[in-house]
PDB file of C-alpha atoms in Angstrom:
ATOM      1  CA  MET U  24      83.991 -48.772 -53.052  1.00  0.00           C
ATOM      2  CA  PRO U  25      81.728 -46.255 -53.946  1.00  0.00           C
ATOM      3  CA  ASP U  26      79.977 -45.759 -57.090  1.00  0.00           C
ATOM      4  CA  ASN U  27      79.971 -42.797 -59.404  1.00  0.00           C
ATOM      5  CA  HIS U  28      76.514 -41.418 -58.040  1.00  0.00           C
ATOM      6  CA  GLN U  29      78.053 -41.581 -54.683  1.00  0.00           C
ATOM      7  CA  LYS U  30      81.124 -39.910 -55.701  1.00  0.00           C
ATOM      8  CA  ASN U  31      79.435 -37.204 -57.575  1.00  0.00           C
ATOM      9  CA  ILE U  32      77.045 -36.467 -54.427  1.00  0.00           C
ATOM     10  CA  ALA U  33      80.247 -36.020 -51.966  1.00  0.00           C
ATOM     11  CA  THR U  34      81.890 -33.922 -54.505  1.00  0.00           C
ATOM     12  CA  PHE U  35      78.704 -31.767 -54.557  1.00  0.00           C
ATOM     13  CA  ILE U  36      78.604 -31.657 -50.871  1.00  0.00           C
ATOM     14  CA  HIS U  37      82.207 -29.975 -50.440  1.00  0.00           C
ATOM     15  CA  LEU U  38      81.322 -27.871 -53.703  1.00  0.00           C
ATOM     16  CA  SER U  39      78.218 -26.512 -52.374  1.00  0.00           C
ATOM     17  CA  THR U  40      79.808 -24.385 -49.936  1.00  0.00           C
ATOM     18  CA  PHE U  41      80.850 -21.844 -52.837  1.00  0.00           C
ATOM     19  CA  SER U  42      76.932 -21.151 -52.848  1.00  0.00           C
ATOM     20  CA  ARG U  43      77.817 -18.708 -50.029  1.00  0.00           C
ATOM     21  CA  PHE U  44      78.886 -16.224 -52.887  1.00  0.00           C
ATOM     22  CA  ILE U  45      75.567 -16.511 -54.178  1.00  0.00           C
ATOM     23  CA  ILE U  46      73.130 -17.379 -51.278  1.00  0.00           C
ATOM     24  CA  PRO U  47      73.745 -15.716 -47.618  1.00  0.00           C
ATOM     25  CA  LEU U  48      74.610 -18.701 -45.526  1.00  0.00           C
ATOM     26  CA  GLY U  49      74.920 -21.078 -48.382  1.00  0.00           C
ATOM     27  CA  ASN U  50      78.153 -22.709 -47.087  1.00  0.00           C
ATOM     28  CA  TYR U  51      76.254 -24.170 -44.317  1.00  0.00           C
ATOM     29  CA  ILE U  52      72.498 -24.736 -45.949  1.00  0.00           C
ATOM     30  CA  GLY U  53      74.192 -26.449 -49.191  1.00  0.00           C
ATOM     31  CA  PRO U  54      75.910 -29.028 -47.558  1.00  0.00           C
ATOM     32  CA  ILE U  55      73.348 -29.621 -44.681  1.00  0.00           C
ATOM     33  CA  ILE U  56      70.708 -30.353 -47.293  1.00  0.00           C
ATOM     34  CA  LEU U  57      72.915 -32.481 -49.579  1.00  0.00           C
ATOM     35  CA  TRP U  58      73.873 -34.050 -46.600  1.00  0.00           C
ATOM     36  CA  ILE U  59      70.419 -34.822 -44.766  1.00  0.00           C
ATOM     37  CA  ILE U  60      68.918 -36.103 -48.163  1.00  0.00           C
ATOM     38  CA  ASN U  61      71.873 -38.730 -48.940  1.00  0.00           C
ATOM     39  CA  LYS U  62      73.575 -39.557 -45.496  1.00  0.00           C
ATOM     40  CA  ASP U  63      71.250 -42.932 -45.367  1.00  0.00           C
ATOM     41  CA  LYS U  64      72.305 -44.240 -48.968  1.00  0.00           C
ATOM     42  CA  SER U  65      76.002 -44.667 -48.186  1.00  0.00           C
ATOM     43  CA  ALA U  66      78.443 -44.238 -45.479  1.00  0.00           C
ATOM     44  CA  PHE U  67      81.283 -42.606 -47.959  1.00  0.00           C
ATOM     45  CA  ILE U  68      78.426 -39.838 -48.373  1.00  0.00           C
ATOM     46  CA  ASP U  69      77.479 -39.452 -44.357  1.00  0.00           C
ATOM     47  CA  ARG U  70      81.571 -38.998 -43.811  1.00  0.00           C
ATOM     48  CA  HIS U  71      82.188 -36.505 -46.392  1.00  0.00           C
ATOM     49  CA  GLY U  72      78.835 -34.570 -45.598  1.00  0.00           C
ATOM     50  CA  LYS U  73      80.029 -34.449 -41.733  1.00  0.00           C
ATOM     51  CA  GLN U  74      83.780 -33.512 -42.792  1.00  0.00           C
ATOM     52  CA  ALA U  75      82.091 -30.391 -44.985  1.00  0.00           C
ATOM     53  CA  ILE U  76      79.945 -29.198 -42.239  1.00  0.00           C
ATOM     54  CA  ASN U  77      82.118 -29.612 -39.431  1.00  0.00           C
ATOM     55  CA  PHE U  78      84.851 -27.684 -41.560  1.00  0.00           C
ATOM     56  CA  GLN U  79      82.385 -24.518 -42.303  1.00  0.00           C
ATOM     57  CA  ILE U  80      81.350 -24.578 -38.552  1.00  0.00           C
ATOM     58  CA  SER U  81      85.094 -24.870 -37.610  1.00  0.00           C
ATOM     59  CA  ILE U  82      85.900 -21.858 -39.996  1.00  0.00           C
ATOM     60  CA  LEU U  83      82.754 -20.141 -38.544  1.00  0.00           C
ATOM     61  CA  LEU U  84      84.289 -20.663 -35.060  1.00  0.00           C
ATOM     62  CA  TYR U  85      87.876 -19.216 -36.341  1.00  0.00           C
ATOM     63  CA  THR U  86      86.697 -16.036 -37.787  1.00  0.00           C
ATOM     64  CA  LEU U  87      84.613 -15.290 -34.470  1.00  0.00           C
ATOM     65  CA  ILE U  88      87.821 -15.413 -32.593  1.00  0.00           C
ATOM     66  CA  ILE U  89      89.782 -13.682 -34.748  1.00  0.00           C
ATOM     67  CA  GLY U  90      86.903 -10.965 -35.324  1.00  0.00           C
ATOM     68  CA  THR U  91      86.567 -10.762 -31.399  1.00  0.00           C
ATOM     69  CA  ILE U  92      90.338 -10.288 -31.277  1.00  0.00           C
ATOM     70  CA  SER U  93      90.358  -7.647 -33.730  1.00  0.00           C
ATOM     71  CA  ILE U  94      87.674  -5.602 -33.346  1.00  0.00           C
ATOM     72  CA  PRO U  95      88.881  -4.153 -29.810  1.00  0.00           C
ATOM     73  CA  PHE U  96      91.855  -3.019 -31.429  1.00  0.00           C
ATOM     74  CA  PHE U  97      90.214  -1.068 -34.385  1.00  0.00           C
ATOM     75  CA  ILE U  98      87.839   0.407 -31.816  1.00  0.00           C
ATOM     76  CA  PHE U  99      90.589   1.641 -29.308  1.00  0.00           C
ATOM     77  CA  LYS U 100      92.293   2.940 -32.533  1.00  0.00           C
ATOM     78  CA  PHE U 101      89.434   4.758 -33.501  1.00  0.00           C
ATOM     79  CA  PHE U 102      88.652   6.763 -30.412  1.00  0.00           C
ATOM     80  CA  ASN U 103      92.097   7.497 -29.482  1.00  0.00           C
ATOM     81  CA  GLY U 104      93.012   8.920 -32.957  1.00  0.00           C
ATOM     82  CA  LEU U 105      89.983  11.347 -33.362  1.00  0.00           C
ATOM     83  CA  ASP U 106      92.174  14.155 -33.827  1.00  0.00           C
ATOM     84  CA  PHE U 107      93.603  12.433 -37.249  1.00  0.00           C
ATOM     85  CA  ILE U 108      91.443  15.080 -39.436  1.00  0.00           C
ATOM     86  CA  ASP U 109      91.742  18.674 -38.215  1.00  0.00           C
ATOM     87  CA  PHE U 110      88.886  20.357 -39.987  1.00  0.00           C
ATOM     88  CA  HIS U 111      88.618  23.925 -39.521  1.00  0.00           C
ATOM     89  CA  GLY U 112      86.234  24.565 -42.377  1.00  0.00           C
ATOM     90  CA  PHE U 113      86.117  23.903 -45.832  1.00  0.00           C
ATOM     91  CA  TYR U 114      88.770  26.414 -46.734  1.00  0.00           C
ATOM     92  CA  ASP U 115      91.303  25.080 -43.957  1.00  0.00           C
ATOM     93  CA  PHE U 116      91.553  21.227 -44.608  1.00  0.00           C
ATOM     94  CA  HIS U 117      94.288  19.074 -42.943  1.00  0.00           C
ATOM     95  CA  ILE U 118      95.160  15.552 -42.481  1.00  0.00           C
ATOM     96  CA  ASN U 119      97.906  14.753 -39.663  1.00  0.00           C
ATOM     97  CA  ILE U 120      99.464  11.653 -40.676  1.00  0.00           C
ATOM     98  CA  GLY U 121     101.923  10.652 -37.380  1.00  0.00           C
ATOM     99  CA  LYS U 122     103.393   7.619 -36.614  1.00  0.00           C
ATOM    100  CA  PRO U 123     101.675   4.396 -37.320  1.00  0.00           C
ATOM    101  CA  SER U 124     100.426   2.949 -33.912  1.00  0.00           C
ATOM    102  CA  PRO U 125     101.404  -0.509 -32.882  1.00  0.00           C
ATOM    103  CA  LEU U 126      97.637  -1.434 -32.676  1.00  0.00           C
ATOM    104  CA  LEU U 127      97.774  -0.717 -36.695  1.00  0.00           C
ATOM    105  CA  TYR U 128     100.325  -3.525 -36.841  1.00  0.00           C
ATOM    106  CA  ILE U 129      98.658  -6.056 -34.953  1.00  0.00           C
ATOM    107  CA  THR U 130      95.270  -5.353 -36.306  1.00  0.00           C
ATOM    108  CA  GLY U 131      96.881  -5.236 -40.317  1.00  0.00           C
ATOM    109  CA  GLY U 132      98.517  -8.754 -38.767  1.00  0.00           C
ATOM    110  CA  LEU U 133      95.235 -10.299 -37.797  1.00  0.00           C
ATOM    111  CA  ALA U 134      93.737  -8.960 -40.991  1.00  0.00           C
ATOM    112  CA  PHE U 135      96.842 -10.837 -42.918  1.00  0.00           C
ATOM    113  CA  LEU U 136      95.826 -13.843 -41.187  1.00  0.00           C
ATOM    114  CA  ALA U 137      92.096 -14.131 -41.964  1.00  0.00           C
ATOM    115  CA  VAL U 138      93.019 -13.542 -45.766  1.00  0.00           C
ATOM    116  CA  ILE U 139      95.614 -16.600 -45.657  1.00  0.00           C
ATOM    117  CA  GLY U 140      93.050 -18.473 -43.995  1.00  0.00           C
ATOM    118  CA  PHE U 141      90.210 -17.560 -46.415  1.00  0.00           C
ATOM    119  CA  ILE U 142      92.546 -18.608 -49.323  1.00  0.00           C
ATOM    120  CA  LEU U 143      93.693 -21.889 -47.578  1.00  0.00           C
ATOM    121  CA  GLU U 144      89.867 -22.914 -46.979  1.00  0.00           C
ATOM    122  CA  LEU U 145      89.132 -22.014 -50.629  1.00  0.00           C
ATOM    123  CA  VAL U 146      92.289 -24.663 -51.693  1.00  0.00           C
ATOM    124  CA  PHE U 147      90.853 -27.263 -49.062  1.00  0.00           C
ATOM    125  CA  ILE U 148      87.606 -27.456 -50.462  1.00  0.00           C
ATOM    126  CA  VAL U 149      89.078 -27.985 -53.921  1.00  0.00           C
ATOM    127  CA  ILE U 150      91.163 -30.566 -52.477  1.00  0.00           C
ATOM    128  CA  ALA U 151      88.416 -32.121 -50.685  1.00  0.00           C
ATOM    129  CA  SER U 152      86.172 -32.149 -53.737  1.00  0.00           C
ATOM    130  CA  LEU U 153      89.107 -33.853 -55.681  1.00  0.00           C
ATOM    131  CA  LYS U 154      89.504 -36.374 -53.294  1.00  0.00           C
ATOM    132  CA  ALA U 155      85.620 -37.217 -53.294  1.00  0.00           C
ATOM    133  CA  ARG U 156      85.645 -37.571 -57.048  1.00  0.00           C
ATOM    134  CA  ASP U 157      88.443 -40.012 -56.617  1.00  0.00           C
ATOM    135  CA  GLY U 158      86.749 -42.096 -54.127  1.00  0.00           C
ATOM    136  CA  GLU U 159      89.064 -41.177 -51.354  1.00  0.00           C
ATOM    137  CA  LEU U 160      88.179 -39.871 -48.116  1.00  0.00           C
ATOM    138  CA  TYR U 161      89.334 -36.564 -46.828  1.00  0.00           C
ATOM    139  CA  GLU U 162      89.653 -34.864 -43.558  1.00  0.00           C
ATOM    140  CA  TYR U 163      89.980 -31.399 -43.254  1.00  0.00           C
ATOM    141  CA  PRO U 164      93.134 -29.826 -41.314  1.00  0.00           C
ATOM    142  CA  LEU U 165      92.314 -27.799 -37.974  1.00  0.00           C
ATOM    143  CA  THR U 166      88.691 -29.120 -38.189  1.00  0.00           C
ATOM    144  CA  ILE U 167      86.715 -29.378 -34.878  1.00  0.00           C
ATOM    145  CA  ASN U 168      84.378 -32.899 -35.087  1.00  0.00           C
ATOM    146  CA  PHE U 169      80.876 -31.342 -33.970  1.00  0.00           C
ATOM    147  CA  LEU U 170      79.213 -34.086 -35.937  1.00  0.00           C
ATOM    148  CA  LYS U 171      80.445 -37.680 -35.469  1.00  0.00           C
TER     149      LYS U 171
END
């Protein structure tokens, strides 16, 4: 049974991923530093640290995959629709809005998927923090175990 100090460190490991909103790459730097400093003190801390880091790396991988899929659609739509704005000088300015392209729906769907993924990521981090606070182990869903 982990003591309160170990529970607090494990909780802070998970919560340190929110530092990305203040520090660039803070969602990797914070958990890694806390985990490296404390991993030899407790198997409980070691397990939570590995889970938090694995989850952040998995999220990065999923983001790169979604971005790689959606960028070609965006570029294709941009170059295909260059005549979207008809500019004949400042006195005669027209915007031609035609029928939406199927690429718009695909890109919009991928963007919606990314937003849902971001919200789920925040929810999973909070759940993992609460589990660590209660002294329970938590495994993030859809996590690839890079650190074992």
